Coordinates of C-alpha atoms in Angstrom, one line a residue:
M738 CA -10.4 20.4 47.3
L739 CA -7.0 19.7 45.8
R740 CA -7.1 16.2 47.2
Y741 CA -10.5 15.6 45.7
F742 CA -9.3 16.6 42.2
T743 CA -6.2 14.4 42.6
R744 CA -8.3 11.4 43.4
L745 CA -10.6 12.2 40.5
L746 CA -7.7 12.5 38.2
N747 CA -6.2 9.2 39.5
Y748 CA -9.6 7.5 39.0
F749 CA -9.8 8.5 35.3
V750 CA -6.1 7.6 34.7
L751 CA -6.5 4.1 36.2
K752 CA -9.8 3.6 34.4
A753 CA -8.1 4.5 31.1
K754 CA -5.3 2.1 31.9
N755 CA -7.7 -0.7 32.8
D756 CA -9.8 -0.1 29.6
S757 CA -6.6 -0.2 27.6
A758 CA -5.5 -3.3 29.3
Q759 CA -8.8 -5.0 28.6
D760 CA -8.8 -3.9 25.0
S761 CA -5.3 -5.2 24.5
Q762 CA -5.9 -8.4 26.5
Y763 CA -6.4 -10.4 23.4
Y764 CA -3.2 -9.1 21.9
T765 CA -1.0 -10.0 24.9
K766 CA -2.1 -13.6 25.3
T767 CA -1.2 -16.6 23.3
E768 CA -3.4 -19.7 22.8
K769 CA -3.5 -22.9 20.9
I770 CA -5.6 -23.3 17.7
P771 CA -8.9 -25.0 18.6
R772 CA -9.2 -28.5 17.3
S773 CA -12.8 -28.0 16.0
I774 CA -13.2 -26.0 12.8
E775 CA -16.5 -24.7 14.1
S776 CA -14.7 -23.2 17.1
V777 CA -12.1 -21.6 14.9
K778 CA -14.9 -20.1 12.7
A779 CA -16.7 -18.7 15.7
K780 CA -13.6 -17.1 17.1
L781 CA -12.6 -15.6 13.8
K782 CA -16.1 -14.2 13.3
E783 CA -16.0 -12.7 16.8
I784 CA -12.6 -11.1 16.3
F785 CA -13.4 -9.8 12.8
S786 CA -17.0 -8.9 13.4
D787 CA -18.1 -5.8 11.4
S788 CA -15.0 -6.1 9.2
S789 CA -16.3 -6.2 5.6
D790 CA -12.9 -6.8 4.2
F791 CA -12.4 -10.1 6.1
V792 CA -12.9 -13.1 3.9
L793 CA -13.6 -16.6 5.3
R794 CA -14.0 -19.5 2.8
E795 CA -15.0 -23.0 3.9
I796 CA -13.9 -25.9 1.7
V797 CA -14.7 -29.6 2.0
M798 CA -12.2 -32.2 0.9
G799 CA -12.0 -36.0 0.8
E800 CA -14.0 -38.7 -1.0
N801 CA -16.6 -38.6 1.7
S802 CA -16.3 -34.9 2.5
E803 CA -14.7 -35.8 5.8
V804 CA -12.1 -33.0 5.9
K805 CA -13.2 -29.4 6.4
I806 CA -10.8 -26.5 5.7
L807 CA -11.1 -22.8 6.4
V808 CA -9.3 -20.3 4.3
A809 CA -9.0 -16.8 5.9
F810 CA -7.5 -13.6 4.5
I811 CA -8.1 -9.8 4.2
D812 CA -9.3 -8.5 0.9
G813 CA -7.1 -5.7 -0.2
L814 CA -4.0 -6.9 1.6
T815 CA -3.5 -10.1 -0.4
N816 CA -2.7 -10.8 -4.0
K817 CA -6.0 -12.1 -5.3
Q818 CA -4.5 -14.0 -8.2
T819 CA -2.2 -15.9 -5.8
V820 CA -5.0 -16.8 -3.5
N821 CA -7.3 -17.9 -6.3
T822 CA -4.8 -19.8 -8.3
N823 CA -2.4 -21.3 -5.8
I824 CA -4.8 -22.0 -2.9
L825 CA -8.5 -22.0 -3.8
K826 CA -8.1 -23.6 -7.2
A827 CA -5.7 -26.1 -5.9
L828 CA -8.0 -27.2 -3.0
M829 CA -11.2 -27.2 -4.9
I830 CA -10.3 -28.3 -8.5
E831 CA -6.8 -29.7 -8.8
S832 CA -7.2 -32.0 -5.9
R833 CA -10.2 -33.7 -7.7
I834 CA -8.5 -33.7 -11.1
S835 CA -5.4 -35.4 -9.7
N836 CA -7.5 -37.9 -7.7
L837 CA -5.8 -36.7 -4.5
N838 CA -9.3 -36.4 -3.1
R839 CA -9.5 -40.2 -2.7
V840 CA -6.5 -40.4 -0.3
V841 CA -7.3 -37.2 1.6
N842 CA -8.3 -37.9 5.2
K843 CA -7.6 -36.4 8.6
E844 CA -4.3 -38.3 8.9
T845 CA -2.9 -37.4 5.4
I846 CA -4.3 -33.9 4.9
I847 CA -1.3 -32.0 6.2
D848 CA 1.3 -33.9 4.1
I849 CA -0.9 -33.6 1.0
L850 CA -1.5 -29.9 1.4
K851 CA 2.2 -29.2 2.1
E852 CA 3.7 -31.5 -0.6
N853 CA 1.1 -31.7 -3.4
L854 CA -1.4 -28.9 -3.4
L855 CA -0.3 -25.5 -2.0
S856 CA 2.2 -24.1 -4.5
I857 CA 3.3 -21.2 -2.3
G858 CA 6.9 -20.4 -1.9
D859 CA 6.7 -19.2 1.7
L860 CA 4.5 -21.8 3.5
K861 CA 4.8 -22.3 7.3
I862 CA 3.0 -24.3 9.9
I863 CA 2.0 -22.4 13.0
S864 CA 0.2 -23.5 16.2
D865 CA -0.5 -20.1 17.9
F866 CA -4.0 -18.8 17.2
K867 CA -2.9 -15.2 18.0
Q868 CA -0.1 -15.6 15.5
T869 CA -2.6 -16.7 12.8
V870 CA -4.7 -13.6 13.4
D871 CA -1.6 -11.3 13.2
D872 CA -0.6 -13.1 9.9
I873 CA -4.1 -12.5 8.5
L874 CA -3.8 -8.8 9.4
S875 CA -0.4 -8.7 7.8
G876 CA -1.7 -9.8 4.4
D877 CA -1.0 -13.6 4.6
T878 CA -3.6 -16.3 4.0
V879 CA -4.2 -18.8 6.9
I880 CA -5.6 -22.3 6.2
Y881 CA -7.2 -24.0 9.2
I882 CA -7.9 -27.7 9.2
D883 CA -10.7 -29.5 11.1
G884 CA -9.3 -31.8 13.8
K885 CA -5.8 -30.2 13.8
T886 CA -4.3 -27.8 16.2
V887 CA -2.0 -26.3 13.6
A888 CA -2.6 -24.2 10.5
F889 CA -0.8 -23.2 7.3
K890 CA 0.4 -19.6 6.8
A891 CA 0.8 -18.8 3.1
D892 CA 2.7 -15.6 2.1
T893 CA 0.2 -13.9 -0.2
K894 CA 0.9 -10.3 0.6
G895 CA 0.0 -8.0 -2.2
W896 CA -1.4 -4.5 -2.2
E897 CA -1.2 -1.3 -4.1
S898 CA 2.1 0.5 -3.4
R899 CA 4.3 3.2 -4.8
G900 CA 7.1 2.2 -7.1
V901 CA 10.8 2.7 -6.5
E902 CA 11.5 6.3 -7.3
E903 CA 14.2 8.9 -6.8
P904 CA 13.7 10.5 -3.4
D905 CA 13.0 14.3 -3.4
T906 CA 14.9 14.8 -0.1
E907 CA 18.3 13.4 -1.4
A908 CA 18.7 14.4 -5.0
V909 CA 22.1 13.7 -6.6
V910 CA 23.8 14.5 -9.8
R911 CA 25.8 11.3 -9.9
G912 CA 24.8 8.1 -8.2
P913 CA 21.9 5.7 -7.9
R914 CA 18.5 7.3 -8.2
E915 CA 16.4 4.6 -6.5
G916 CA 14.8 5.3 -3.1
F917 CA 13.0 3.3 -0.4
T918 CA 9.3 2.8 -0.6
E919 CA 6.6 2.4 2.0
T920 CA 6.7 -1.4 1.7
L921 CA 9.1 -3.0 4.1
R922 CA 9.9 -6.1 2.0
T923 CA 10.7 -4.0 -1.0
N924 CA 13.2 -2.0 1.1
T925 CA 14.9 -5.1 2.4
A926 CA 15.2 -6.4 -1.2
L927 CA 16.8 -3.1 -2.3
L928 CA 19.4 -3.5 0.5
R929 CA 20.0 -7.2 -0.4
R930 CA 20.7 -6.1 -4.0
K931 CA 23.4 -3.8 -2.8
I932 CA 25.0 -6.3 -0.3
R933 CA 24.8 -9.8 -1.6
N934 CA 26.2 -11.4 1.5
P935 CA 24.5 -14.0 3.7
K936 CA 26.0 -12.1 6.7
L937 CA 23.5 -9.3 6.1
K938 CA 20.9 -10.0 8.7
F939 CA 17.3 -8.8 8.9
E940 CA 15.6 -9.3 12.3
M941 CA 11.9 -8.6 12.5
I942 CA 10.0 -7.4 15.5
K943 CA 6.5 -5.9 15.8
L944 CA 5.9 -2.6 17.6
G945 CA 2.7 -0.8 18.5
E946 CA 0.0 -2.3 20.7
Q947 CA -2.7 -1.5 18.2
T948 CA -0.9 -1.2 14.8
N949 CA 1.5 -4.2 15.2
T950 CA 3.9 -2.4 12.8
E951 CA 6.7 -4.5 11.4
V952 CA 10.2 -3.1 12.2
C953 CA 13.3 -4.6 10.8
I954 CA 16.8 -4.4 12.4
C955 CA 19.5 -4.7 9.7
Y956 CA 23.2 -5.3 10.3
I957 CA 26.1 -7.2 8.9
K958 CA 27.2 -9.9 11.2
G959 CA 30.9 -9.8 12.0
I960 CA 31.2 -6.1 11.2
A961 CA 28.6 -4.4 13.4
N962 CA 29.5 -4.1 17.1
P963 CA 27.5 -6.8 19.0
D964 CA 27.1 -4.5 22.0
I965 CA 25.4 -1.9 19.8
I966 CA 23.2 -4.5 18.2
E967 CA 22.0 -5.6 21.7
T968 CA 21.5 -2.0 22.7
V969 CA 19.3 -1.4 19.7
K970 CA 17.2 -4.5 20.4
R971 CA 16.8 -3.7 24.1
R972 CA 15.7 -0.1 23.4
L973 CA 13.2 -1.3 20.7
E974 CA 11.7 -3.9 23.0
K975 CA 11.1 -1.3 25.6
I976 CA 8.9 0.8 23.4
K977 CA 5.3 0.6 24.6
I978 CA 3.1 2.7 22.4
D979 CA -0.3 2.3 20.6
A980 CA 0.9 3.1 17.1
I981 CA 4.1 3.3 15.1
L982 CA 3.1 5.2 11.9
E983 CA 6.6 6.4 10.9
S984 CA 10.2 5.8 11.8
G985 CA 10.2 9.2 13.6
Y986 CA 8.2 7.6 16.4
I987 CA 11.0 5.0 17.0
E988 CA 13.7 7.7 16.7
E989 CA 12.3 9.6 19.7
F990 CA 12.3 6.5 21.8
I991 CA 15.8 5.2 21.1
E992 CA 17.9 8.4 20.8
D993 CA 20.4 9.0 23.6
E994 CA 19.7 12.6 24.3
P995 CA 16.0 13.3 23.7
F996 CA 16.2 16.9 24.8
S997 CA 19.3 17.8 22.7
L998 CA 18.9 20.0 19.6
F999 CA 21.3 17.8 17.7
P1000 CA 20.1 14.5 16.1
T1001 CA 21.8 11.4 17.4
V1002 CA 19.9 9.1 15.1
G1003 CA 20.4 9.4 11.3
N1004 CA 17.9 8.8 8.5
S1005 CA 18.0 8.3 4.8
E1006 CA 15.7 7.3 1.9
K1007 CA 18.5 5.9 -0.3
P1008 CA 19.5 2.3 -0.3
D1009 CA 23.1 3.0 -1.3
V1010 CA 23.5 5.4 1.6
V1011 CA 22.1 2.9 4.1
A1012 CA 24.2 0.1 2.6
A1013 CA 27.4 2.2 2.9
K1014 CA 26.6 2.8 6.6
L1015 CA 26.0 -0.9 7.2
L1016 CA 29.4 -1.7 5.6
E1017 CA 31.0 0.8 8.1
G1018 CA 29.5 -1.2 11.0
R1019 CA 26.3 0.8 11.6
I1020 CA 22.8 -0.6 12.2
A1021 CA 19.8 0.3 10.2
I1022 CA 16.2 0.2 11.4
L1023 CA 13.5 -0.1 8.7
C1024 CA 9.9 0.5 9.5
D1025 CA 6.9 -0.7 7.4
G1026 CA 4.9 2.2 6.0
T1027 CA 7.7 4.7 5.6
P1028 CA 10.6 5.2 3.1
F1029 CA 12.9 6.7 5.8
A1030 CA 15.4 4.2 7.3
L1031 CA 17.1 5.0 10.6
T1032 CA 20.8 4.5 11.1
V1033 CA 22.7 4.3 14.4
P1034 CA 25.2 5.3 15.7
Y1035 CA 25.0 8.8 14.2
L1036 CA 27.9 11.1 14.4
L1037 CA 28.2 14.9 13.9
I1038 CA 30.5 14.4 10.9
E1039 CA 27.8 12.6 9.0
T1040 CA 25.8 15.9 8.7
I1041 CA 28.3 17.2 6.2
Q1042 CA 28.8 13.9 4.3
A1043 CA 26.8 13.1 1.2
S1044 CA 26.6 9.9 -0.9
E1045 CA 27.8 11.9 -3.9
D1046 CA 31.1 12.6 -2.1
Y1047 CA 32.2 9.0 -2.7
Y1048 CA 31.1 9.0 -6.4
S1049 CA 33.1 12.1 -7.4
R1050 CA 36.8 13.0 -7.2
P1051 CA 38.2 13.5 -3.7
Y1052 CA 39.3 17.1 -4.4
F1053 CA 35.8 18.2 -5.3
A1054 CA 34.3 16.2 -2.4
S1055 CA 36.6 17.9 0.1
I1056 CA 35.7 21.4 -1.3
A1057 CA 32.0 20.5 -1.0
R1058 CA 32.5 19.4 2.6
F1059 CA 34.3 22.7 3.4
A1060 CA 31.4 24.6 1.8
R1061 CA 28.9 22.6 4.0
V1062 CA 30.8 23.5 7.1
L1063 CA 30.9 27.1 6.2
A1064 CA 27.2 27.0 5.3
F1065 CA 26.3 25.5 8.6
L1066 CA 28.3 28.1 10.6
G1067 CA 27.0 30.9 8.4
S1068 CA 23.4 29.9 8.7
V1069 CA 23.7 29.8 12.5
I1070 CA 26.0 32.7 13.3
L1071 CA 25.5 35.3 10.6
P1072 CA 22.4 37.0 12.0
S1073 CA 23.8 37.1 15.6
F1074 CA 27.2 38.3 14.2
Y1075 CA 25.3 41.2 12.4
V1076 CA 23.5 42.1 15.6
A1077 CA 26.8 42.1 17.7
L1078 CA 28.6 44.1 15.1
I1079 CA 26.0 46.8 14.7
S1080 CA 25.1 47.0 18.4
F1081 CA 28.5 46.8 20.2
H1082 CA 31.4 46.8 17.8
A1083 CA 30.7 49.3 15.1
D1084 CA 34.1 50.8 15.6
V1085 CA 35.8 47.8 14.0
I1086 CA 33.9 48.3 10.7
P1087 CA 36.0 50.0 8.0
F1088 CA 35.1 53.7 7.7
K1089 CA 33.7 53.5 4.2
L1090 CA 31.6 50.4 5.0
L1091 CA 30.4 52.0 8.2
L1092 CA 29.1 55.0 6.2
S1093 CA 27.2 52.6 3.9
V1094 CA 25.8 50.7 6.8
S1095 CA 24.8 53.8 8.6
A1096 CA 23.1 55.2 5.5
S1097 CA 21.1 52.0 5.1
R1098 CA 20.0 52.0 8.7
E1099 CA 19.2 55.6 8.9
G1100 CA 15.7 56.2 10.1
L1101 CA 15.0 52.6 11.1
P1102 CA 12.6 52.5 14.1
T1103 CA 13.8 49.1 15.3
S1104 CA 17.1 47.9 16.9
A1105 CA 19.4 45.5 15.1
F1106 CA 18.1 42.7 17.3
T1107 CA 14.5 43.3 16.5
E1108 CA 15.3 43.7 12.9
A1109 CA 17.2 40.4 12.7
L1110 CA 14.5 38.5 14.8
L1111 CA 11.8 39.9 12.5
M1112 CA 13.5 38.7 9.3
V1113 CA 14.5 35.3 10.8
L1114 CA 10.9 34.6 11.8
S1115 CA 9.6 35.9 8.5
F1116 CA 11.9 33.5 6.6
E1117 CA 10.8 30.6 8.7
L1118 CA 7.1 31.4 7.9
L1119 CA 7.8 31.6 4.2
R1120 CA 9.8 28.3 4.3
E1121 CA 7.0 26.5 6.2
A1122 CA 4.4 27.8 3.8
G1123 CA 6.4 26.7 0.8
V1124 CA 6.8 23.2 2.3
R1125 CA 3.1 22.7 3.3
M1126 CA 1.5 24.1 0.1
P1127 CA 1.1 22.1 -3.1
R1128 CA 4.5 21.9 -4.8
P1129 CA 3.9 24.3 -7.8
I1130 CA 2.1 26.8 -5.7
G1131 CA 4.5 26.5 -2.8
Q1132 CA 7.6 27.3 -4.8
A1133 CA 5.9 30.3 -6.4
V1134 CA 4.7 31.6 -3.0
S1135 CA 8.1 31.2 -1.3
I1136 CA 10.1 32.9 -4.0
V1137 CA 7.5 35.7 -4.8
G1138 CA 6.8 36.1 -1.1
A1139 CA 10.5 36.5 -0.2
L1140 CA 11.0 39.1 -3.0
V1141 CA 7.9 41.1 -2.2
L1142 CA 8.3 41.0 1.5
G1143 CA 11.9 42.0 1.4
E1144 CA 11.4 44.9 -0.9
A1145 CA 8.3 46.1 1.0
A1146 CA 10.1 45.9 4.3
V1147 CA 13.0 48.0 3.0
K1148 CA 10.7 50.6 1.4
A1149 CA 8.6 50.8 4.6
G1150 CA 11.8 51.5 6.6
L1151 CA 11.5 48.5 8.8
V1152 CA 14.7 46.7 7.9
S1153 CA 18.0 47.7 6.1
N1154 CA 19.4 46.4 2.8
L1155 CA 22.2 44.8 4.7
M1156 CA 19.8 42.8 6.8
I1157 CA 18.1 41.6 3.7
M1158 CA 21.5 40.3 2.4
V1159 CA 22.2 38.6 5.7
T1160 CA 18.8 36.9 5.7
A1161 CA 19.2 35.7 2.1
L1162 CA 22.7 34.3 2.8
T1163 CA 21.4 32.6 5.9
A1164 CA 18.5 31.1 4.0
I1165 CA 20.6 29.7 1.2
S1166 CA 23.2 28.3 3.7
S1167 CA 20.6 26.5 5.7
F1168 CA 19.6 24.4 2.7
V1169 CA 23.1 23.2 2.2
V1170 CA 23.1 21.0 5.3
P1171 CA 19.7 19.2 5.3
P1172 CA 20.4 16.9 8.3
M1173 CA 20.6 20.0 10.5
G1174 CA 17.3 21.4 9.2
G1175 CA 15.6 21.1 12.5
T1176 CA 18.6 22.4 14.5
I1177 CA 19.7 25.5 12.6
P1178 CA 16.6 27.7 13.0
I1179 CA 16.5 27.2 16.8
L1180 CA 20.3 27.8 17.3
R1181 CA 20.0 30.9 15.1
V1182 CA 17.4 32.5 17.3
L1183 CA 19.1 31.4 20.5
F1184 CA 22.4 32.9 19.4
L1185 CA 20.7 36.3 18.9
I1186 CA 20.0 36.8 22.6
P1187 CA 23.6 36.7 23.9
A1188 CA 24.9 38.6 20.9
N1189 CA 22.4 41.4 21.7
T1190 CA 23.4 41.3 25.3
L1191 CA 27.2 41.0 25.4
G1192 CA 28.2 41.4 21.7
F1193 CA 31.0 39.2 20.4
M1194 CA 31.7 37.9 23.9
G1195 CA 28.2 36.6 24.2
L1196 CA 28.4 35.0 20.8
F1197 CA 31.7 33.3 21.6
L1198 CA 30.3 32.1 24.9
S1199 CA 27.3 30.6 23.1
I1200 CA 29.6 28.8 20.6
F1201 CA 31.7 27.5 23.6
V1202 CA 28.6 26.2 25.3
V1203 CA 27.5 24.4 22.2
L1204 CA 30.9 22.8 21.7
I1205 CA 30.9 21.5 25.3
H1206 CA 27.4 20.1 24.7
L1207 CA 28.5 18.4 21.5
C1208 CA 31.5 16.8 23.2
S1209 CA 29.2 15.4 25.9
L1210 CA 26.8 13.7 23.5
R1211 CA 26.9 10.0 22.8
S1212 CA 25.1 8.0 20.1
F1213 CA 24.7 4.4 21.3
G1214 CA 27.8 4.8 23.3
V1215 CA 29.9 6.3 20.5
P1216 CA 31.3 9.8 21.0
Y1217 CA 29.2 12.2 18.9
T1218 CA 32.2 14.3 17.8
S1219 CA 34.3 11.3 16.7
P1220 CA 36.8 11.2 15.0
F1221 CA 37.8 14.7 16.2
A1222 CA 37.2 14.0 19.9
P1223 CA 38.5 11.5 20.8
L1224 CA 41.0 11.9 18.0
D1225 CA 41.2 9.0 15.5
G1226 CA 43.9 9.5 12.9
M1227 CA 42.5 6.9 10.4
G1228 CA 39.0 8.3 10.8
L1229 CA 40.2 11.8 9.8
K1230 CA 40.6 10.4 6.3
D1231 CA 36.9 10.6 5.8
S1232 CA 36.1 13.7 7.7
I1233 CA 36.1 17.3 6.4
V1234 CA 38.8 16.3 3.9
R1235 CA 38.0 13.1 2.0
F1236 CA 41.0 11.0 1.1
P1237 CA 40.9 8.7 -1.9
I1238 CA 38.8 5.6 -1.4
W1239 CA 41.8 3.3 -1.8
S1240 CA 43.5 4.9 1.1
M1241 CA 40.7 4.4 3.6
I1242 CA 41.5 0.8 4.5
T1243 CA 39.9 0.5 8.0
R1244 CA 36.4 1.0 9.3
P1245 CA 35.6 3.7 11.9
K1246 CA 37.2 2.5 15.1
A1247 CA 34.7 4.2 17.3
I1248 CA 31.7 2.4 15.7
T1249 CA 33.1 -1.1 15.1
G1250 CA 34.9 -1.3 18.4
N1251 CA 38.3 -2.6 19.3
K1252 CA 37.6 -6.1 17.9
N1253 CA 37.1 -4.9 14.4
R1254 CA 39.4 -2.0 14.2
R1255 CA 42.0 -3.9 12.2
I1256 CA 39.6 -5.6 9.8
E1257 CA 40.2 -4.2 6.4
Y1258 CA 37.3 -3.4 4.1
R1259 CA 39.3 -2.0 1.3
M1260 CA 42.4 -4.0 0.2
K1261 CA 45.9 -2.6 0.6
V1262 CA 46.8 -4.4 -2.6
N1263 CA 45.2 -1.6 -4.5
H1264 CA 48.2 0.5 -3.8
I1265 CA 50.3 -1.9 -5.9
K1266 CA 47.7 -2.2 -8.7
K1267 CA 47.9 1.5 -9.4
E1268 CA 51.4 1.0 -10.9
D1269 CA 50.1 -1.6 -13.4

């Protein structure tokens, strides 16, 4: 019976693979553009059958109407004004007004179109029919010519998109307010505005068998480590998936430790943050359709770094980073510390405080562990509800819900006042370190178990295990705990304590590699200028 079900399962799996292979057969082959315009028209109509947004316009040129031209594009993805003015009007009206129609024939048509009629900035000649279809689907306009095995691709992309706005996830008091959008070309332009250097490279690839999503690899040639660039390209090329709808899809495929709780790929919505990382030798991955750019390698120290640290005085930036470290530790450890203290080590609590704690816990039907677990899970429910609901309602629900739930839980005798304070401090602290938003809640719950079993010993063992795990992590070959382990003296200038910018004269050695470790990106001469 088991063998029968195994064969049945294999049959359906193989059938699905074959169907998928047949469906994607068109997308994996390349072929030349047919010489006959009628063949091109038939193939396009077959491919875009039942597609009401596909537009195919046939135009005749030449004194004796001897040259046929097909103009193909997708309505909604192209800029209609550009198509009408720079392509259709030029082919149908301006060619006759300028008498070019008299000299147009099958031998001269390509030169006349390229040099006299098509006033498009980005105009390319392509010979792959599959490439022309991909370009049409990307918002370009393709012009096929009867009797030719090549076609013109005109960049006419233009669709409704969101403007450049301040991202909600990375608000700042001082610094640029612009954020990435869902349009890839807008995002590359935002980066180019920050780094006006021809060595800033944008390499495009397409991912997703069905979606053909454009993905851009950004790096600064001569600064980024070539080995890491090759690793990024190799991992991206290995991605085989139907759809890439957000950069999170890519992140799960290329990260070093997919089962680790700690992120080894960074992300940001701000061009200034991504530009700063590129200047340090990192590589950015932009994905069409999402404002979140990925950055690699990603180190643990980046979780406490913010763009605003570099726009304010170093003293305040260092204090802010200390506060983020304490907030991270507090949001993870505080509930388990409370459980260990109440359950195993009540004798170390000062006598007056012990009386207060005992009074608040008197009559509670649950243990400290159950009490902490109940409040931690309740907070996560409120947070999730606040995020998913419409913004005005979500904020009201999360605040009112927390107040009402906390007061009701104390009056009902389910939790103590001290636990409410611990939960509130934990909740506030967890918002201070946004990059660890997906890690903190899980660690918080996991730490509760050893704290309830072995007390402080269990808590310290848990911390020790996490530290060992952190030291074993790599992000694209770079130690995750750099510059602390392995120790990098120059890298410590931009760790928990931020030194003045003029004193940080080298890029991170662990990221740029040995070849670039002595390349200065901030000039030493600034030390002298200070005395002027």
